[in-house]
mmCIF file with all atom_site columns, C-alpha atoms in Angstrom:
data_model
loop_
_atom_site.group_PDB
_atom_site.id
_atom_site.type_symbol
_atom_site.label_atom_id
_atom_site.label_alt_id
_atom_site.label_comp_id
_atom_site.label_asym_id
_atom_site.label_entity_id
_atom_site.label_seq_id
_atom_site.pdbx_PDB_ins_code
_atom_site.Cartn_x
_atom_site.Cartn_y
_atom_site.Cartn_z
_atom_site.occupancy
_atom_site.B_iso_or_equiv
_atom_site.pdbx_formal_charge
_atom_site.auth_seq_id
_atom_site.auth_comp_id
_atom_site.auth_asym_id
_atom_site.auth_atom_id
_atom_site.pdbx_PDB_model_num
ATOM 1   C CA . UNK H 1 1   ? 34.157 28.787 -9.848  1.00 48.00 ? 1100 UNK H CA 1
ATOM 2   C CA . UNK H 1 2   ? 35.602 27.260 -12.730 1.00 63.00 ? 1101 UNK H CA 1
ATOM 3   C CA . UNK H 1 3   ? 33.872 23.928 -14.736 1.00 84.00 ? 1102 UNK H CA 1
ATOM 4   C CA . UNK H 1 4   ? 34.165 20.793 -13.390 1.00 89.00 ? 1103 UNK H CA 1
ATOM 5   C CA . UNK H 1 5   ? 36.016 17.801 -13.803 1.00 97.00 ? 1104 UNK H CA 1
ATOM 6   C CA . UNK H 1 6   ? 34.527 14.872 -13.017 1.00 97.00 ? 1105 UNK H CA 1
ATOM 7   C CA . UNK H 1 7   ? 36.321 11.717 -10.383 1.00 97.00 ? 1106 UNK H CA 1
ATOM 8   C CA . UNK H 1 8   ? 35.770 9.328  -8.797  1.00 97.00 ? 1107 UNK H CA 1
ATOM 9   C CA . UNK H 1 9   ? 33.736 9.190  -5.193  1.00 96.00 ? 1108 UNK H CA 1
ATOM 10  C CA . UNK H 1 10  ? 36.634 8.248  -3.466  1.00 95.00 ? 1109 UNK H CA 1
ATOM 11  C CA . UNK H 1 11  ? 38.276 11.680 -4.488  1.00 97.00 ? 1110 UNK H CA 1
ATOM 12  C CA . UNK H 1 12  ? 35.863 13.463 -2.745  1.00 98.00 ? 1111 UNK H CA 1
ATOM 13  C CA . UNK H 1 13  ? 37.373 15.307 0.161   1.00 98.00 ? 1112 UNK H CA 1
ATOM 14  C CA . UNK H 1 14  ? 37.397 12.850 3.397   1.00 98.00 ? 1113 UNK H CA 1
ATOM 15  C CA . UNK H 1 15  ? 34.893 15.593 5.077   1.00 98.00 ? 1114 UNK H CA 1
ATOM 16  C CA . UNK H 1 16  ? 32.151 15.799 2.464   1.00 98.00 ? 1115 UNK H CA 1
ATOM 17  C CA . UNK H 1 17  ? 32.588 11.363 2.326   1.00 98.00 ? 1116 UNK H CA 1
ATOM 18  C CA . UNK H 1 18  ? 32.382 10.964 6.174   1.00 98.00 ? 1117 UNK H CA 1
ATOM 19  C CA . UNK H 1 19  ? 29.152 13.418 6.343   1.00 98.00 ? 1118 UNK H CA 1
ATOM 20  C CA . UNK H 1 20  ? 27.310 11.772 2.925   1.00 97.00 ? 1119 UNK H CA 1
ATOM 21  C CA . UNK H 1 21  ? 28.256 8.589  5.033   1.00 96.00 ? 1120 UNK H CA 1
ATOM 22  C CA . UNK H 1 22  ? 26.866 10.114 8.333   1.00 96.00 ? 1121 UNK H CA 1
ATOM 23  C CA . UNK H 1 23  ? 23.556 11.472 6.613   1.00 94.00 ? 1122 UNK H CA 1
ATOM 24  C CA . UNK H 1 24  ? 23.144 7.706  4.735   1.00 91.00 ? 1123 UNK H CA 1
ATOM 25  C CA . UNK H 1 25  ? 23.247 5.809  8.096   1.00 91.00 ? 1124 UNK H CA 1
ATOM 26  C CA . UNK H 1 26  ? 21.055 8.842  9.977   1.00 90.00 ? 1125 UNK H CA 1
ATOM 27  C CA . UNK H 1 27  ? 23.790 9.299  12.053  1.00 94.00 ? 1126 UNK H CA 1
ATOM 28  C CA . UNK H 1 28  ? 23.143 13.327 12.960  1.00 94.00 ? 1127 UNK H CA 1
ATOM 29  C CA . UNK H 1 29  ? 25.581 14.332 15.418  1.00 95.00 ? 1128 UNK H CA 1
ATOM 30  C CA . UNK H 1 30  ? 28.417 12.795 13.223  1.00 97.00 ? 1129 UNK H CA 1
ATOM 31  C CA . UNK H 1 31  ? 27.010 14.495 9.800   1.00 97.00 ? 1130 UNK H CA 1
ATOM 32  C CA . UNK H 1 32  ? 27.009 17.944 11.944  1.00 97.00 ? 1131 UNK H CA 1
ATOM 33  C CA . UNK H 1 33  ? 30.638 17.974 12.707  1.00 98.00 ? 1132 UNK H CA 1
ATOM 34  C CA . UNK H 1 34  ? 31.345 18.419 8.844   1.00 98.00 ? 1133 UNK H CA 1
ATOM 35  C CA . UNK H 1 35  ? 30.061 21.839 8.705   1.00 98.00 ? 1134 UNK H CA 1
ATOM 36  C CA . UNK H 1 36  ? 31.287 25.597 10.153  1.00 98.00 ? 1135 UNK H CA 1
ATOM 37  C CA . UNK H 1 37  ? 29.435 26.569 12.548  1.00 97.00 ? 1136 UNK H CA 1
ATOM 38  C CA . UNK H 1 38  ? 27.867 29.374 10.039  1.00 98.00 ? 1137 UNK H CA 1
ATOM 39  C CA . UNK H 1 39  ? 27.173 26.708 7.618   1.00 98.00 ? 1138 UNK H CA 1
ATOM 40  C CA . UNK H 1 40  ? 24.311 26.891 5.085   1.00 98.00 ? 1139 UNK H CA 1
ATOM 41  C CA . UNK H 1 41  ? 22.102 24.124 4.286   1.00 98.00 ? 1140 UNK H CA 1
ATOM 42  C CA . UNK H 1 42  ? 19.647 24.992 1.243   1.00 98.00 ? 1141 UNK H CA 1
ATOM 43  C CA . UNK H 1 43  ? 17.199 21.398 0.380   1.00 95.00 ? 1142 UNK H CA 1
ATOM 44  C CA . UNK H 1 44  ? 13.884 21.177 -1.237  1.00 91.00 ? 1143 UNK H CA 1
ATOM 45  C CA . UNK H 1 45  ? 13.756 24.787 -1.213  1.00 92.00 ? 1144 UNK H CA 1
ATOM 46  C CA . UNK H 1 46  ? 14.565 25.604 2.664   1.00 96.00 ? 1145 UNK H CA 1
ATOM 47  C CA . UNK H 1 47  ? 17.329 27.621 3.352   1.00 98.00 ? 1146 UNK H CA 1
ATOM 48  C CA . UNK H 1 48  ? 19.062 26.141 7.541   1.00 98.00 ? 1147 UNK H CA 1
ATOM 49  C CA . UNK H 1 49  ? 21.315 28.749 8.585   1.00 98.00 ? 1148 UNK H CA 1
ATOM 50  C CA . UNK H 1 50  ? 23.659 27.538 11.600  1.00 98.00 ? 1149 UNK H CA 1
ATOM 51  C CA . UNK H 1 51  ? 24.617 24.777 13.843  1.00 97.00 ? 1150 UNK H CA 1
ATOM 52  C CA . UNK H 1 52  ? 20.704 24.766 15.598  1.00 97.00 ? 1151 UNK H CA 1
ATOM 53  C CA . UNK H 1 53  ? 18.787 24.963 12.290  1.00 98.00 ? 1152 UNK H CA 1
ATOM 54  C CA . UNK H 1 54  ? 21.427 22.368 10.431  1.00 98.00 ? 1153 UNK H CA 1
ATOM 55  C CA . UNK H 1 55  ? 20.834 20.000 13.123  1.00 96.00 ? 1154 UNK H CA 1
ATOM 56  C CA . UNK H 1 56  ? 17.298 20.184 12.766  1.00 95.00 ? 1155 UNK H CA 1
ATOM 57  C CA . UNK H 1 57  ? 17.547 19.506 9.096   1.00 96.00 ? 1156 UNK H CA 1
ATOM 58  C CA . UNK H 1 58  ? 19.903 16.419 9.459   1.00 95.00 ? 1157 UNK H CA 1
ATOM 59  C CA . UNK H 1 59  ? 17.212 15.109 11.824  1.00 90.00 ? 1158 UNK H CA 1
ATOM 60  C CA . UNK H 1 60  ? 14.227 14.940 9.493   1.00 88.00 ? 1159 UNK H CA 1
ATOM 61  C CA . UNK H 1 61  ? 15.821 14.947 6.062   1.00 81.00 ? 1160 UNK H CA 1
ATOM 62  C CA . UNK H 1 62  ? 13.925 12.199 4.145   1.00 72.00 ? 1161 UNK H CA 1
ATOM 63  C CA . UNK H 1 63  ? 12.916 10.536 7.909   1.00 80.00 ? 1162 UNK H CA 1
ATOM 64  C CA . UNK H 1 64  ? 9.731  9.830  6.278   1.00 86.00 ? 1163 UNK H CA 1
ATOM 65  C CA . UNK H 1 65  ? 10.206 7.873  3.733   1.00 88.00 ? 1164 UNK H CA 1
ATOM 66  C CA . UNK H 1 66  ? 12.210 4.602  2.822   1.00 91.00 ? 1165 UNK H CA 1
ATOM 67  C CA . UNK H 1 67  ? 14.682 4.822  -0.028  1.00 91.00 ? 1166 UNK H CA 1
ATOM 68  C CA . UNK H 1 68  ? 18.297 3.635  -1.069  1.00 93.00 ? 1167 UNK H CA 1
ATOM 69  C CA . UNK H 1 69  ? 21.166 5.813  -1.997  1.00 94.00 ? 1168 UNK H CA 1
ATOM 70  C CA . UNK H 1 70  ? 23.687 5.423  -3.905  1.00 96.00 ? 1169 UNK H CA 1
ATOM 71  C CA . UNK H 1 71  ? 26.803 7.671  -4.633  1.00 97.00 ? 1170 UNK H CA 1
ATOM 72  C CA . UNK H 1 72  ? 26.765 7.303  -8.625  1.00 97.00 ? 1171 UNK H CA 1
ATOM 73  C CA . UNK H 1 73  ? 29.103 10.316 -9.240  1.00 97.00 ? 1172 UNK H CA 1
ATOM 74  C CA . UNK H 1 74  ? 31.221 13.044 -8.507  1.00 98.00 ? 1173 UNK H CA 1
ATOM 75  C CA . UNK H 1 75  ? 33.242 15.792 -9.776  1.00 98.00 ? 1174 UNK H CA 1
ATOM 76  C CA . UNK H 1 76  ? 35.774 19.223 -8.568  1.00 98.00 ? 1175 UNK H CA 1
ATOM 77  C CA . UNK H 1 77  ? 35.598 22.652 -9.748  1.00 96.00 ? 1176 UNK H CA 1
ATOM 78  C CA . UNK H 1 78  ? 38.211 23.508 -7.403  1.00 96.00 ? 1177 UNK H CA 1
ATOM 79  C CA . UNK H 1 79  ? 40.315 22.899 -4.266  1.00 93.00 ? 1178 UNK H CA 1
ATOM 80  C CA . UNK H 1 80  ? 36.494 24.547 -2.541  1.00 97.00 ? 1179 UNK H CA 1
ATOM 81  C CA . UNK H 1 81  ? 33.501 23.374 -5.046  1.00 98.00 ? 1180 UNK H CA 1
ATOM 82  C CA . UNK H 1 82  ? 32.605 19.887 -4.902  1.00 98.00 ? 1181 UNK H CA 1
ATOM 83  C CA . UNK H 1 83  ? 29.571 18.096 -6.362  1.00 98.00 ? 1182 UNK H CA 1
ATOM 84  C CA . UNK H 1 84  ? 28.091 14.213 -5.477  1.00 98.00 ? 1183 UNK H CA 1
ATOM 85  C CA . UNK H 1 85  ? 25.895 13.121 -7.156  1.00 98.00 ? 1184 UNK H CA 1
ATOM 86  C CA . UNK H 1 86  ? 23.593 10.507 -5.235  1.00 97.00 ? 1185 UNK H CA 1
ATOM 87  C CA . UNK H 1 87  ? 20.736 8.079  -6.902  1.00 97.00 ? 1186 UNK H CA 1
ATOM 88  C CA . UNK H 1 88  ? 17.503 7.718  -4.785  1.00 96.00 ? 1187 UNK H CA 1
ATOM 89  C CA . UNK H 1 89  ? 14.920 4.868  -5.351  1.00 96.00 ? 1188 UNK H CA 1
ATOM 90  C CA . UNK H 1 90  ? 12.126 4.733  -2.727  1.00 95.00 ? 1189 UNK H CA 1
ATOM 91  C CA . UNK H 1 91  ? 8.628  5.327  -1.411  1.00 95.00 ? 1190 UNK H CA 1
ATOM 92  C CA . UNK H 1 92  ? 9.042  8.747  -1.589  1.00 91.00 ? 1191 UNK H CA 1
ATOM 93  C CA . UNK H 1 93  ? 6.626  11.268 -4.855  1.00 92.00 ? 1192 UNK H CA 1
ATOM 94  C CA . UNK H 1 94  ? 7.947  10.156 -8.184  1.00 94.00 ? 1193 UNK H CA 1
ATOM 95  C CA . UNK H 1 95  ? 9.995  7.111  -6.377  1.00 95.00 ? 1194 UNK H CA 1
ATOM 96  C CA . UNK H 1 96  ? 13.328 8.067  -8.703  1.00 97.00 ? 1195 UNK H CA 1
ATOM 97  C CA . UNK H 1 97  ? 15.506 10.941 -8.324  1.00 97.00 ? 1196 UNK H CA 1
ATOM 98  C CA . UNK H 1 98  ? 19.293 11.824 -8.805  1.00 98.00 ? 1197 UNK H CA 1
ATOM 99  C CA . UNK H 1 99  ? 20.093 14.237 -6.674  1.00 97.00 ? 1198 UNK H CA 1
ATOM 100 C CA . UNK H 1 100 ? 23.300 16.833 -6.705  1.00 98.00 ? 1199 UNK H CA 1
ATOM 101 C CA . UNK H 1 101 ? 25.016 18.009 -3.485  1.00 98.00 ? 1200 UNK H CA 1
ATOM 102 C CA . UNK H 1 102 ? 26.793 21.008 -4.286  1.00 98.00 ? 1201 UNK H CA 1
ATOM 103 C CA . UNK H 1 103 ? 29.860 21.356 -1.122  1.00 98.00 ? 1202 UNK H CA 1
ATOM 104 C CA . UNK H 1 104 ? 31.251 24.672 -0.622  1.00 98.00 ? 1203 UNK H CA 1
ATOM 105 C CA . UNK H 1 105 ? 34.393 24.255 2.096   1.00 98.00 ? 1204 UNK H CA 1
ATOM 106 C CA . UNK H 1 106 ? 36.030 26.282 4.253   1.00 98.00 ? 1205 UNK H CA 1
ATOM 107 C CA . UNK H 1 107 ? 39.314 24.748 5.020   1.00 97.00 ? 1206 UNK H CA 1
ATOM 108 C CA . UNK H 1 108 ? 38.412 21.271 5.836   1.00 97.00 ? 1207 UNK H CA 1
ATOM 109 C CA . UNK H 1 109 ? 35.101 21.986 7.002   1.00 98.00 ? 1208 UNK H CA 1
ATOM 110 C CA . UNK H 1 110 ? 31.684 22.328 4.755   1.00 98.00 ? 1209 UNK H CA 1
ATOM 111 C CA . UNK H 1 111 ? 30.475 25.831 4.508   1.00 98.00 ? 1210 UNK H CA 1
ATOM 112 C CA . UNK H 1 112 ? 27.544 25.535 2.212   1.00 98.00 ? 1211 UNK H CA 1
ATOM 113 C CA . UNK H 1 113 ? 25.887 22.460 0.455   1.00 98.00 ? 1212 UNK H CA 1
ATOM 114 C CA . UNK H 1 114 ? 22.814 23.154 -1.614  1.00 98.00 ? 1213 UNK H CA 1
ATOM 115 C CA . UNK H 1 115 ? 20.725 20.014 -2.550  1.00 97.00 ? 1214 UNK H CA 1
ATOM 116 C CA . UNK H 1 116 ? 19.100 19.710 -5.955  1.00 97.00 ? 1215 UNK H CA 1
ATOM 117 C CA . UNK H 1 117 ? 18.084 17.365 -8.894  1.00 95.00 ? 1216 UNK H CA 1
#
C-alpha cells in the first residue's frame, strides 16, 4: 500500500458509502451485503471472521449506547485501500472519539475493514 491521498466522502467507493450508510441507520442485513463472504471485521480489538460472525458484529456494534456520527473525512491509497474517517459524540466512555475505518476490497465488495481511533 502506498500513502494516501486524501478526498472527499463522496469519492469513497459506492460499496464502502452504502454500508457506512447501512451501519449509521442499524440497518444489518443491508451493511452485510458489502462484504465477501470471507470478510474480516477487526473493532475494539475483536477479530469477526465470515458472513455468521460479521453479522453478529453489525448487530451489536455500539447498540448500547447513543451517539451521532459523522463522516468528517476520507482518503485512497489505492484502487483497494480506503480510509473514513467518522466523528462520534455520545453516551458512550470518554463521550468523543474519531474513529478510522480502514476498507480493504475485493472487486467491488469489502474484504477487510479494521476499526480504530
Amino acid at each position: 500500500m502506498t500513502s494516501s491521498t486524501s478526498i472527499q466522502p463522496d469519492q469513497l467507493p459506492a460499496t464502502i458509502r452504502g454500508y457506512l450508510a447501512a451501519h449509521d441507520a442499524g440497518d444489518a442485513d443491508t451493511a452485510l451485503r458489502a462484504f465477501t463472504s470471507t470478510a474480516v471485521v477487526v473493532d475494539d480489538g475483536l477479530t469477526y471472521r465470515g458472513t455468521e460472525e460479521i453479522r453478529r458484529f453489525l448487530a451489536k456494534a455500539g447498540a448500547e449506547f447513543t451517539y451521532t456520527s459523522t463522516l468528517v473525512a476520507a482518503e485512497r491509497s489505492d484502487d483497494a485501500h480506503w480510509i473514513a474517517t467518522k466523528h462520534l459524540e455520545g453516551d458512550f466512555p470518554g463521550g468523543v472519539v474519531d474513529l478510522h475505518y480502514r476498507f480493504a476490497m475485493d472487486g467491488d465488495s469489502i474484504a477487510e475493514l479494521v476499526i480504530a481511533p
